[in-house]
Coordinates of C-alpha atoms in Angstrom, one line a residue:
Chain P
M1 CA -5.9 -78.8 3.9
S2 CA -8.7 -76.7 5.3
P3 CA -7.8 -73.0 6.1
L4 CA -8.0 -73.5 9.9
V5 CA -5.8 -76.6 9.8
A6 CA -3.3 -74.8 7.6
F7 CA -3.2 -71.9 9.9
G8 CA -2.9 -74.1 13.0
R9 CA 0.0 -76.0 11.4
F10 CA 1.7 -72.7 10.5
E11 CA 1.4 -71.4 14.0
V12 CA 2.7 -74.6 15.7
L13 CA 5.6 -75.0 13.3
R14 CA 6.6 -71.4 13.9
L15 CA 6.5 -71.9 17.6
V16 CA 8.7 -75.1 17.7
R17 CA 11.2 -73.6 15.3
S18 CA 12.0 -70.7 17.6
W19 CA 15.0 -71.6 19.7
R20 CA 14.7 -68.8 22.2
F21 CA 11.2 -69.9 22.8
I22 CA 12.0 -73.5 23.3
I23 CA 14.9 -72.8 25.6
I24 CA 12.8 -70.6 27.9
T25 CA 9.7 -72.8 27.8
V26 CA 11.5 -76.1 28.4
G27 CA 14.5 -74.8 30.2
F28 CA 12.9 -72.9 33.0
P29 CA 10.8 -75.6 34.6
V30 CA 13.4 -78.3 34.1
V31 CA 16.3 -76.2 35.4
F32 CA 14.2 -75.0 38.4
Y33 CA 13.2 -78.5 39.1
M34 CA 16.8 -79.7 39.1
L35 CA 17.9 -76.8 41.3
F36 CA 15.1 -77.4 43.8
L37 CA 15.8 -81.2 43.8
G38 CA 19.4 -80.5 44.9
D39 CA 18.2 -78.2 47.6
H40 CA 16.1 -80.4 49.8
T41 CA 16.3 -83.7 51.5
P42 CA 14.4 -86.3 49.7
S43 CA 12.5 -87.7 52.7
K44 CA 10.8 -84.4 53.5
A45 CA 7.1 -84.5 53.2
V46 CA 4.8 -81.5 52.7
A47 CA 1.1 -81.1 52.2
G48 CA 0.2 -84.3 54.1
T49 CA 1.0 -87.4 52.3
V50 CA 2.8 -86.1 49.2
P51 CA 6.6 -86.7 49.3
W52 CA 8.7 -83.6 48.6
R53 CA 10.1 -84.8 45.3
A54 CA 6.7 -85.6 43.9
Y55 CA 5.3 -82.3 45.3
L56 CA 8.1 -80.5 43.5
M57 CA 7.5 -82.3 40.3
V58 CA 3.8 -81.3 40.2
S59 CA 4.7 -77.7 41.1
M60 CA 7.2 -77.6 38.2
C61 CA 4.7 -79.2 35.8
S62 CA 2.4 -76.4 36.8
F63 CA 5.1 -73.8 36.5
G64 CA 6.0 -75.3 33.1
A65 CA 2.4 -75.0 31.9
L66 CA 2.3 -71.3 33.1
V67 CA 5.6 -70.5 31.4
A68 CA 4.7 -72.2 28.1
G69 CA 1.3 -70.6 28.1
L70 CA 2.7 -67.1 28.7
T71 CA 5.6 -67.3 26.3
S72 CA 3.8 -68.9 23.4
G73 CA 1.1 -66.2 23.4
G74 CA 2.6 -63.2 25.1
A75 CA 5.6 -61.6 23.4
R76 CA 5.1 -63.3 20.1
L77 CA 1.6 -62.2 19.7
S78 CA 2.4 -58.6 20.5
A79 CA 5.3 -58.7 18.0
E80 CA 2.7 -59.9 15.4
R81 CA 0.4 -57.1 16.3
A82 CA 3.3 -54.6 16.1
S83 CA 4.3 -55.8 12.7
G84 CA 0.8 -55.5 11.3
W85 CA 0.5 -59.2 10.6
A86 CA -2.4 -59.7 13.0
R87 CA -4.3 -57.0 11.2
Q88 CA -3.4 -58.5 7.8
L89 CA -4.9 -61.8 8.9
R90 CA -8.1 -60.0 9.7
V91 CA -8.6 -59.2 6.0
T92 CA -8.3 -62.9 5.0
P93 CA -11.2 -65.3 5.1
I94 CA -10.4 -66.8 8.5
P95 CA -12.6 -65.3 11.2
T96 CA -11.1 -63.4 14.1
W97 CA -12.2 -65.9 16.7
S98 CA -10.2 -68.5 14.9
Y99 CA -7.1 -66.4 15.2
V100 CA -7.5 -66.3 19.0
L101 CA -8.5 -69.9 19.2
T102 CA -5.6 -71.1 17.1
K103 CA -3.2 -69.1 19.3
V104 CA -4.7 -70.7 22.4
S105 CA -4.6 -74.2 20.8
A106 CA -1.0 -73.8 19.7
S107 CA -0.1 -72.8 23.2
M108 CA -1.9 -75.9 24.5
L109 CA 0.0 -78.1 22.1
V110 CA 3.3 -76.7 23.5
I111 CA 2.2 -77.1 27.1
L112 CA 1.7 -80.9 26.8
P113 CA 5.3 -81.9 26.0
V114 CA 6.6 -79.5 28.7
I115 CA 4.4 -81.3 31.3
I116 CA 5.6 -84.7 30.0
L117 CA 9.2 -83.6 30.0
V118 CA 9.0 -82.5 33.7
E119 CA 7.4 -85.9 34.5
I120 CA 10.3 -87.7 32.8
V121 CA 12.8 -85.7 34.8
G122 CA 10.8 -86.5 37.9
A123 CA 10.7 -90.2 37.1
T124 CA 14.5 -90.3 36.4
F125 CA 16.5 -87.7 38.3
G126 CA 13.7 -86.9 40.8
G127 CA 13.2 -90.5 41.8
V128 CA 9.4 -90.1 41.8
Q129 CA 7.6 -93.4 41.8
L130 CA 3.9 -93.5 40.7
A131 CA 1.6 -96.0 39.2
A132 CA 1.5 -96.0 35.4
R133 CA -2.1 -94.9 35.5
I134 CA -1.2 -91.9 37.8
W135 CA 1.6 -90.7 35.5
F136 CA -0.8 -90.7 32.6
E137 CA -3.7 -89.1 34.6
L138 CA -1.3 -86.5 36.0
A139 CA -0.2 -85.4 32.5
A140 CA -3.8 -85.4 31.2
V141 CA -5.3 -83.5 34.1
L142 CA -2.6 -80.9 34.3
W143 CA -2.7 -80.4 30.6
V144 CA -6.5 -80.0 30.3
S145 CA -6.5 -77.6 33.2
S146 CA -3.8 -75.4 31.6
V147 CA -6.3 -73.6 29.4
P148 CA -6.3 -70.5 31.5
F149 CA -2.5 -70.1 31.1
A150 CA -2.7 -70.5 27.4
A151 CA -5.5 -67.9 27.4
L152 CA -3.5 -65.6 29.7
G153 CA -0.6 -65.6 27.3
V154 CA -3.0 -64.5 24.5
L155 CA -4.5 -61.8 26.7
V156 CA -1.0 -60.4 27.4
G157 CA -0.2 -60.5 23.7
F158 CA -3.3 -58.6 23.0
T159 CA -2.8 -56.0 25.7
V160 CA 0.8 -55.0 26.1
N161 CA 3.0 -53.6 23.3
A162 CA 6.0 -55.4 21.9
E163 CA 8.6 -53.6 24.0
T164 CA 7.0 -54.4 27.4
A165 CA 5.7 -57.8 26.5
F166 CA 8.8 -59.8 27.5
A167 CA 9.1 -58.0 30.8
T168 CA 5.4 -58.5 31.5
V169 CA 5.6 -62.2 30.7
T170 CA 8.6 -62.7 32.9
G171 CA 7.0 -60.7 35.7
L172 CA 3.8 -62.7 35.5
M173 CA 5.7 -65.9 35.4
F174 CA 7.5 -65.3 38.7
V175 CA 4.8 -63.4 40.5
L176 CA 2.2 -66.1 39.8
G177 CA 4.7 -68.8 40.3
Y178 CA 5.8 -67.5 43.7
F179 CA 2.5 -66.4 45.1
G180 CA 0.7 -69.4 43.6
G181 CA 3.0 -71.6 45.8
L182 CA 4.9 -73.3 43.0
F183 CA 8.3 -72.5 44.6
N184 CA 7.3 -72.7 48.2
P185 CA 4.6 -74.8 49.7
V186 CA 1.5 -72.6 50.4
S187 CA 1.3 -74.3 53.8
S188 CA 4.6 -72.7 54.8
M189 CA 3.4 -69.2 53.8
P190 CA 2.1 -66.5 56.2
S191 CA -1.7 -66.5 56.3
V192 CA -2.1 -63.3 54.2
L193 CA -0.1 -64.8 51.4
R194 CA -1.9 -68.1 51.8
S195 CA -5.2 -66.5 51.1
A196 CA -3.7 -64.7 48.2
A197 CA -2.4 -68.0 46.8
T198 CA -5.8 -69.5 46.8
A199 CA -7.1 -66.7 44.6
L200 CA -4.5 -67.5 41.9
P201 CA -5.2 -70.0 39.1
N202 CA -1.9 -71.8 39.3
Y203 CA -2.5 -72.7 42.9
H204 CA -5.6 -74.6 41.9
H205 CA -3.8 -76.1 38.9
D206 CA -1.1 -77.4 41.3
Q207 CA -3.7 -78.7 43.7
L208 CA -5.4 -80.8 41.0
G209 CA -2.0 -82.5 40.4
L210 CA -1.4 -83.0 44.1
S211 CA -4.8 -84.6 44.6
L212 CA -4.0 -87.2 42.0
I213 CA -0.8 -88.1 43.8
Q214 CA -2.5 -88.2 47.1
G215 CA -5.2 -90.4 45.6
T216 CA -8.0 -88.0 46.7
A217 CA -10.8 -86.7 44.6
L218 CA -10.2 -83.8 42.2
G219 CA -11.7 -80.9 44.0
L220 CA -14.6 -79.3 42.1
E221 CA -13.6 -75.9 43.5
H222 CA -10.3 -76.1 41.7
W223 CA -11.9 -76.8 38.4
A224 CA -14.4 -74.0 39.1
V225 CA -11.7 -71.4 39.8
L226 CA -9.8 -72.4 36.6
V227 CA -13.0 -72.3 34.5
A228 CA -13.8 -68.9 36.0
Y229 CA -10.4 -67.6 35.2
T230 CA -10.6 -68.9 31.6
A231 CA -14.0 -67.2 31.2
A232 CA -12.7 -63.9 32.7
I233 CA -9.6 -63.9 30.4
A234 CA -11.7 -64.7 27.3
L235 CA -14.0 -61.8 28.2
A236 CA -11.0 -59.5 28.6
V237 CA -9.6 -60.6 25.3
M238 CA -12.9 -59.8 23.6
M239 CA -13.2 -56.4 25.3
R240 CA -9.6 -55.6 24.3
H241 CA -10.4 -56.5 20.8
R242 CA -13.5 -54.4 20.7
K243 CA -11.7 -51.4 22.1
E244 CA -9.0 -51.7 19.4
E245 CA -11.8 -51.9 16.8
L246 CA -13.4 -48.7 18.1
K247 CA -10.1 -46.9 17.9
G248 CA -9.6 -48.3 14.4
T249 CA -6.3 -49.9 15.2
A250 CA -7.5 -53.5 15.5
Chain H
M1 CA -14.7 -68.7 -11.9
M2 CA -16.7 -71.3 -10.2
R3 CA -16.5 -69.5 -7.0
M4 CA -18.7 -66.7 -8.3
D5 CA -21.5 -69.1 -9.0
S6 CA -21.5 -70.9 -5.7
E7 CA -20.9 -67.9 -3.5
N8 CA -23.1 -65.3 -5.1
D9 CA -26.2 -67.4 -4.5
G10 CA -27.6 -64.9 -2.1
L11 CA -27.3 -62.0 -4.5
P12 CA -29.8 -60.9 -7.0
Q13 CA -28.4 -62.2 -10.2
P14 CA -30.5 -61.7 -13.3
R15 CA -30.4 -65.0 -15.2
T16 CA -32.3 -64.5 -18.4
L17 CA -30.5 -67.2 -20.2
P18 CA -30.4 -70.3 -18.1
S19 CA -28.0 -72.0 -20.5
A20 CA -25.6 -69.0 -20.7
P21 CA -22.1 -69.8 -19.6
P22 CA -21.1 -68.5 -16.1
P23 CA -20.0 -64.9 -16.1
P24 CA -16.2 -64.8 -16.3
L25 CA -14.5 -63.1 -13.4
V26 CA -12.8 -60.6 -15.8
A27 CA -16.0 -59.1 -17.1
P28 CA -18.8 -59.2 -14.6
V29 CA -22.2 -58.7 -16.2
E30 CA -24.2 -58.0 -13.1
P31 CA -24.5 -54.3 -12.3
V32 CA -23.5 -54.8 -8.7
P33 CA -20.9 -52.2 -7.8
A34 CA -17.5 -53.3 -6.4
L35 CA -17.9 -50.8 -3.7
S36 CA -20.6 -48.5 -2.4
F37 CA -20.7 -46.0 0.4
R38 CA -24.0 -44.4 1.2
D39 CA -24.0 -41.4 3.6
V40 CA -21.3 -43.0 5.8
S41 CA -20.2 -41.2 8.9
H42 CA -17.6 -42.4 11.4
R43 CA -16.0 -40.7 14.4
Y44 CA -13.2 -41.7 16.7
R45 CA -13.9 -40.3 20.1
S46 CA -14.5 -36.6 19.3
H47 CA -12.7 -36.6 16.0
P48 CA -14.9 -37.1 12.9
A49 CA -13.1 -39.2 10.3
L50 CA -15.9 -39.6 7.7
D51 CA -18.8 -37.2 7.2
R52 CA -21.6 -38.5 5.1
L53 CA -19.3 -40.1 2.5
T54 CA -21.1 -41.3 -0.6
V55 CA -19.3 -42.9 -3.4
E56 CA -19.8 -45.9 -5.7
I57 CA -17.1 -47.7 -7.5
L58 CA -17.9 -50.0 -10.5
R59 CA -16.2 -53.3 -11.1
G60 CA -13.2 -53.3 -13.3
Q61 CA -12.2 -49.7 -12.4
T62 CA -8.9 -48.6 -10.9
V63 CA -9.8 -45.9 -8.5
A64 CA -7.6 -43.6 -6.4
L65 CA -8.8 -42.2 -3.1
L66 CA -6.8 -39.0 -3.0
G67 CA -6.6 -36.8 0.0
P68 CA -4.2 -35.3 2.6
N69 CA -3.3 -37.2 5.7
G70 CA -6.2 -37.3 8.1
A71 CA -8.8 -36.9 5.3
G72 CA -10.5 -40.1 6.1
K73 CA -9.0 -42.4 3.5
S74 CA -7.7 -45.0 5.9
T75 CA -11.1 -45.0 7.8
A76 CA -12.8 -45.6 4.5
I77 CA -10.5 -48.5 3.7
A78 CA -10.9 -50.0 7.2
L79 CA -14.7 -49.9 6.5
V80 CA -14.3 -51.6 3.1
L81 CA -12.3 -54.4 4.7
G82 CA -14.7 -54.8 7.6
L83 CA -12.0 -53.9 10.1
I84 CA -14.4 -51.4 11.6
S85 CA -18.2 -51.1 11.2
A86 CA -19.9 -48.0 9.9
Q87 CA -21.5 -46.0 12.7
E88 CA -23.9 -44.3 10.3
G89 CA -24.8 -45.1 6.7
S90 CA -24.1 -48.2 4.8
V91 CA -21.1 -49.8 3.1
E92 CA -21.4 -52.6 0.6
V93 CA -18.6 -54.5 -1.0
L94 CA -19.2 -56.7 -4.1
G95 CA -22.9 -56.5 -3.4
T96 CA -22.6 -57.8 0.2
D97 CA -21.6 -56.8 3.7
P98 CA -17.8 -56.0 3.8
R99 CA -17.1 -58.7 6.4
E100 CA -18.9 -61.3 4.3
A101 CA -17.0 -60.3 1.1
V102 CA -13.7 -60.7 3.1
R103 CA -14.8 -64.0 4.5
Q104 CA -15.7 -65.3 1.1
G105 CA -12.1 -64.5 0.1
R106 CA -13.1 -62.0 -2.7
V107 CA -11.0 -59.1 -1.3
G108 CA -7.3 -58.7 -1.0
A109 CA -5.6 -55.9 0.9
M110 CA -2.4 -54.2 1.5
L111 CA -2.7 -52.2 4.7
Q112 CA -0.5 -49.4 6.2
T113 CA 1.8 -51.0 8.7
G114 CA 3.8 -48.0 9.9
A115 CA 7.2 -49.3 11.0
G116 CA 6.2 -52.9 10.9
S117 CA 6.8 -55.3 8.0
G118 CA 3.1 -56.5 8.0
L119 CA 4.5 -60.0 8.0
P120 CA 4.8 -62.6 10.7
P121 CA 8.4 -62.6 12.2
N122 CA 10.9 -65.4 11.9
V123 CA 9.4 -67.3 9.0
R124 CA 10.3 -67.8 5.3
V125 CA 8.5 -65.7 2.8
A126 CA 7.5 -68.8 0.9
T127 CA 5.9 -70.3 4.0
V128 CA 3.8 -67.1 4.5
L129 CA 2.6 -67.1 0.9
R130 CA 1.7 -70.8 1.1
L131 CA -0.3 -70.2 4.2
V132 CA -2.1 -67.2 2.7
Q133 CA -2.9 -69.2 -0.4
R134 CA -4.5 -71.9 1.8
L135 CA -6.7 -69.4 3.6
Y136 CA -8.6 -68.6 0.3
P137 CA -11.1 -70.8 -1.5
S138 CA -9.7 -70.3 -5.0
P139 CA -6.2 -68.9 -4.8
T140 CA -3.9 -67.9 -7.6
P141 CA -1.1 -70.5 -8.2
L142 CA 1.9 -69.7 -6.1
D143 CA 4.3 -69.3 -9.0
E144 CA 2.0 -66.9 -10.7
T145 CA 1.7 -64.7 -7.5
V146 CA 5.5 -64.8 -7.2
R147 CA 5.9 -63.7 -10.8
S148 CA 3.3 -60.9 -10.5
A149 CA 5.0 -59.5 -7.5
G150 CA 8.5 -60.1 -8.7
I151 CA 9.7 -61.7 -5.5
G152 CA 11.2 -65.0 -6.8
H153 CA 14.5 -64.0 -5.3
L154 CA 12.9 -63.4 -1.8
L155 CA 11.1 -66.7 -1.3
D156 CA 13.8 -68.3 0.9
R157 CA 14.4 -65.1 2.9
Q158 CA 13.3 -64.8 6.5
T159 CA 10.6 -62.2 6.8
D160 CA 12.6 -60.1 9.3
R161 CA 15.5 -59.9 6.9
L162 CA 13.6 -57.9 4.3
S163 CA 14.2 -54.3 3.5
G164 CA 11.2 -52.0 3.7
G165 CA 10.7 -52.1 0.0
Q166 CA 11.0 -55.9 -0.2
A167 CA 8.6 -56.3 2.6
Q168 CA 6.1 -54.2 0.7
L169 CA 6.4 -56.4 -2.4
V170 CA 5.8 -59.5 -0.2
R171 CA 2.8 -57.8 1.3
F172 CA 1.6 -57.1 -2.2
A173 CA 2.0 -60.8 -3.0
V174 CA 0.0 -61.6 0.2
A175 CA -2.7 -59.3 -1.0
I176 CA -3.1 -60.9 -4.4
A177 CA -2.3 -64.5 -3.4
G178 CA -6.0 -65.3 -2.8
N179 CA -7.1 -64.3 -6.3
P180 CA -9.3 -61.4 -5.1
E181 CA -11.9 -59.6 -7.2
L182 CA -11.3 -56.4 -5.3
L183 CA -7.8 -55.3 -4.3
V184 CA -7.5 -52.5 -1.7
L185 CA -4.2 -50.7 -1.1
D186 CA -3.7 -48.2 1.6
E187 CA -0.8 -45.9 0.7
P188 CA 1.1 -48.8 -0.9
T189 CA 4.2 -47.1 -2.0
A190 CA 4.9 -45.3 1.2
A191 CA 8.3 -47.1 1.9
M192 CA 9.4 -47.3 -1.7
D193 CA 11.9 -45.3 -3.7
V194 CA 11.0 -43.8 -7.0
A195 CA 12.2 -46.8 -9.1
G196 CA 10.4 -49.2 -6.7
Q197 CA 7.2 -47.1 -7.0
R198 CA 7.3 -47.2 -10.8
A199 CA 7.8 -51.0 -10.8
F200 CA 5.0 -51.4 -8.3
W201 CA 2.5 -49.4 -10.3
A202 CA 3.4 -51.4 -13.4
M203 CA 2.4 -54.5 -11.4
I204 CA -0.9 -52.9 -10.4
R205 CA -1.6 -52.0 -14.0
Q206 CA -1.0 -55.6 -15.0
F207 CA -3.3 -56.7 -12.2
A208 CA -6.0 -54.3 -13.2
Q209 CA -5.9 -55.5 -16.8
E210 CA -7.2 -58.8 -15.7
G211 CA -10.5 -57.0 -15.1
R212 CA -10.3 -56.7 -11.3
T213 CA -11.2 -53.7 -9.3
T214 CA -8.4 -51.9 -7.6
V215 CA -8.9 -49.1 -5.0
F216 CA -5.9 -47.4 -3.5
A217 CA -5.4 -44.5 -1.1
T218 CA -2.7 -42.0 -1.8
H219 CA -1.8 -38.4 -1.1
H220 CA 0.2 -38.0 -4.3
L221 CA -1.8 -36.4 -7.0
R222 CA 0.7 -37.6 -9.6
E223 CA 0.3 -41.2 -8.5
A224 CA -3.5 -40.9 -8.6
D225 CA -3.5 -39.3 -12.0
E226 CA -1.1 -41.7 -13.6
I227 CA -2.5 -45.0 -12.3
A228 CA -6.2 -44.5 -11.8
D229 CA -9.1 -44.4 -14.2
R230 CA -10.9 -42.3 -11.7
V231 CA -9.8 -40.1 -8.8
V232 CA -12.0 -39.6 -5.8
V233 CA -10.7 -36.7 -3.8
V234 CA -11.6 -36.9 -0.1
N235 CA -11.1 -34.3 2.5
H236 CA -12.6 -33.8 5.9
G237 CA -14.3 -37.1 5.5
H238 CA -16.3 -36.4 2.4
V239 CA -15.9 -36.4 -1.4
V240 CA -14.8 -33.0 -2.6
A241 CA -14.1 -34.0 -6.2
D242 CA -14.6 -37.0 -8.3
G243 CA -13.6 -37.7 -11.9
P244 CA -10.9 -38.8 -14.3
G245 CA -7.4 -37.8 -13.2
S246 CA -7.0 -35.1 -15.8
S247 CA -10.0 -33.2 -14.6
I248 CA -8.9 -33.5 -11.0
K249 CA -5.5 -32.4 -11.9
A250 CA -6.9 -29.3 -13.6
K251 CA -8.8 -28.5 -10.5
I252 CA -6.1 -28.9 -7.9
A253 CA -2.8 -28.8 -9.8
G254 CA -1.3 -25.6 -11.1
R255 CA -1.3 -22.5 -8.9
R256 CA -3.9 -20.5 -7.1
I257 CA -4.1 -16.8 -7.6
R258 CA -5.9 -14.8 -5.0
F259 CA -6.7 -11.2 -4.8
S260 CA -9.4 -8.7 -3.9
C261 CA -11.4 -6.9 -6.5
S262 CA -14.3 -4.5 -5.8
M263 CA -16.4 -5.7 -8.8
P264 CA -15.2 -9.1 -10.0
D265 CA -16.5 -10.3 -13.3
A266 CA -16.8 -14.0 -13.2
V267 CA -17.2 -14.5 -16.9
L268 CA -14.2 -12.4 -17.7
L269 CA -12.0 -14.1 -15.1
D270 CA -13.0 -17.5 -16.3
S271 CA -11.8 -16.6 -19.8
L272 CA -8.4 -15.5 -18.7
E273 CA -5.5 -17.5 -20.0
G274 CA -4.6 -20.6 -17.9
V275 CA -7.6 -20.3 -15.6
T276 CA -9.3 -23.6 -14.8
D277 CA -11.6 -22.5 -12.1
V278 CA -13.0 -19.3 -10.6
D279 CA -14.2 -18.8 -7.2
L280 CA -15.8 -15.6 -5.9
Q281 CA -16.8 -14.8 -2.4
G282 CA -17.8 -11.1 -2.2
T283 CA -14.7 -9.1 -3.2
H284 CA -12.4 -12.1 -2.7
V285 CA -11.3 -13.9 -5.8
W286 CA -9.5 -17.2 -6.1
L287 CA -8.4 -18.4 -9.5
N288 CA -6.9 -21.8 -10.3
S289 CA -4.5 -21.6 -13.1
L290 CA -2.2 -23.9 -14.9
D291 CA 0.0 -21.0 -15.9
S292 CA 0.0 -18.3 -13.3
D293 CA 2.3 -16.0 -15.3
A294 CA 0.0 -15.9 -18.3
T295 CA -3.0 -15.4 -16.1
V296 CA -1.5 -12.4 -14.3
R297 CA -0.5 -10.9 -17.6
D298 CA -4.0 -11.4 -18.8
L299 CA -5.4 -9.8 -15.7
V300 CA -3.3 -6.7 -16.4
R301 CA -4.2 -6.7 -20.0
H302 CA -7.9 -6.7 -19.1
A303 CA -7.3 -3.9 -16.6
V304 CA -8.8 -5.9 -13.8
Q305 CA -8.5 -3.8 -10.6
F306 CA -6.9 -6.3 -8.3
E307 CA -5.4 -5.7 -4.9
D308 CA -3.2 -7.8 -2.6
L309 CA -2.5 -10.3 -5.4
E310 CA -0.8 -13.5 -4.3
V311 CA 0.2 -16.6 -6.2
V312 CA 0.1 -19.7 -4.1
G313 CA 2.3 -22.6 -5.0
P314 CA 1.1 -26.1 -5.9
D315 CA 0.6 -27.1 -2.3
L316 CA -1.7 -30.0 -2.3
Q317 CA -2.8 -29.3 1.2
D318 CA -4.0 -25.9 0.0
A319 CA -5.6 -27.5 -3.0
Y320 CA -7.6 -29.9 -0.9
V321 CA -8.7 -27.1 1.3
A322 CA -9.7 -25.2 -1.7
L323 CA -11.7 -28.1 -3.0
T324 CA -13.4 -28.4 0.3
E325 CA -14.2 -24.8 0.5
R326 CA -15.7 -24.7 -2.9
R327 CA -17.6 -27.9 -2.5
P328 CA -21.0 -26.5 -3.4
S329 CA -19.7 -25.2 -6.8
I330 CA -18.3 -28.6 -7.8
E331 CA -20.6 -30.7 -9.7
R332 CA -19.8 -34.4 -9.2
S333 CA -18.9 -35.9 -12.5
S334 CA -21.0 -39.0 -13.0
T335 CA -19.1 -42.2 -12.5
S336 CA -18.1 -43.5 -15.9

């Protein structure tokens, strides 16, 4: 087994063996979806041609990706930094970039089943009906475009300390979720909030999913915003790392 | 080891006998030092950590970096491990750049972790060791590492259920799991009780017998003296004394006697009983003595006209400062 594969395997196994992590990551989006489903009449349509139930499902997939990304990086990574393990890894042969990349990849691996699970809940309890191809594409597109959330979790883990990490993750989860229009349609927001929503990555993530359901083209601007966020977060992680190195605490 | 042949290709290796067997890991024939610092300076913000530090450590040596807290030991170690880059001067590890040596898996380290365990949370000790093994190109067999560190009973334990001392042993196992040529330890016994420390140093001795280079930072003179072949005393970021433990001990152990004297006679003072070092600055006299009572009696016997005599206890901090102050008078003993 090559070192990087061994490290990746170690990370993923550690993630899926953590019960608290699984409950939060899988529980939040599914429970929220169920709650929202009970709250609205099924015939209600928002955002043009998307039925409410399908709309909700996409939002909860997007929320699930956000939650999984933040929780798998966030608090766990700052706990590893606090324990000194992150530093210990830096004196092993695996390069630093691979530590960051493995963290992001492990988060991505966790995000995929969360998206699929929300889809399954949508198809069963939610009564969402889509062509087989769309189900598949929806999962694929929402998954691939989740990279900025995985990266954001890693950035949080690199930035905040172990005590505040959990609060930061929870805060970001709900602030981004709410203002990104995952709990309430952006179209029903006041105009100030609406322009704020369009600046957030999960709004664009959500929009990609909705486009698929509407059968419209995947807007290039959504991809562009998500790529820009990923690049900005990657840069922030690098700067953060550099700063720690200068202080000698990396 | 095969690794040495394949990975040292970039190094100047004299090969006079093409048919000679590959050099064994335990007794390297090439004169490449394990570690070399040349005029290394490093500052954090406004605080200077290293100030033109120059030191060379040969392979197979066990060397202590001795100095008080804040002397620059941890900075020196961070440089050896490539955790930071030297701002000035050059650092070489096993004949190459520190980061390259680490990347080649030739260096193992036990870092200071403060309150942390130094291990990933929520995972079995055995899982961590197996991972670390897989990160290195030619690791030590797991059971051997476990035996060396004496942690057989901890393998099934979760990392967050270890005591401080147990975590330290596991971190030692992590440090040696990759079969390193150079082992670097930063204050490794900080969380251990006396019995734990003794057992730990016995393991290090065993490890050193296999011909590897071990460098450890400590602020305990006794530890440095008992374990190391050579003690490099660092204070204010540079080497203030360097030599076998016994000579360092003579310099900084014992007591310091200070007094004023209008016409001090260096030769006489040096001949007094117990005196290991004499330092004169005008009318101020500092004597290092291994037996302050005898020295004072001798002072009286020789009718030395001293005033304001004080005997200062074996405070290491003082001793370091003393070494630093007297730096010009200390000749660096050549390195073995």
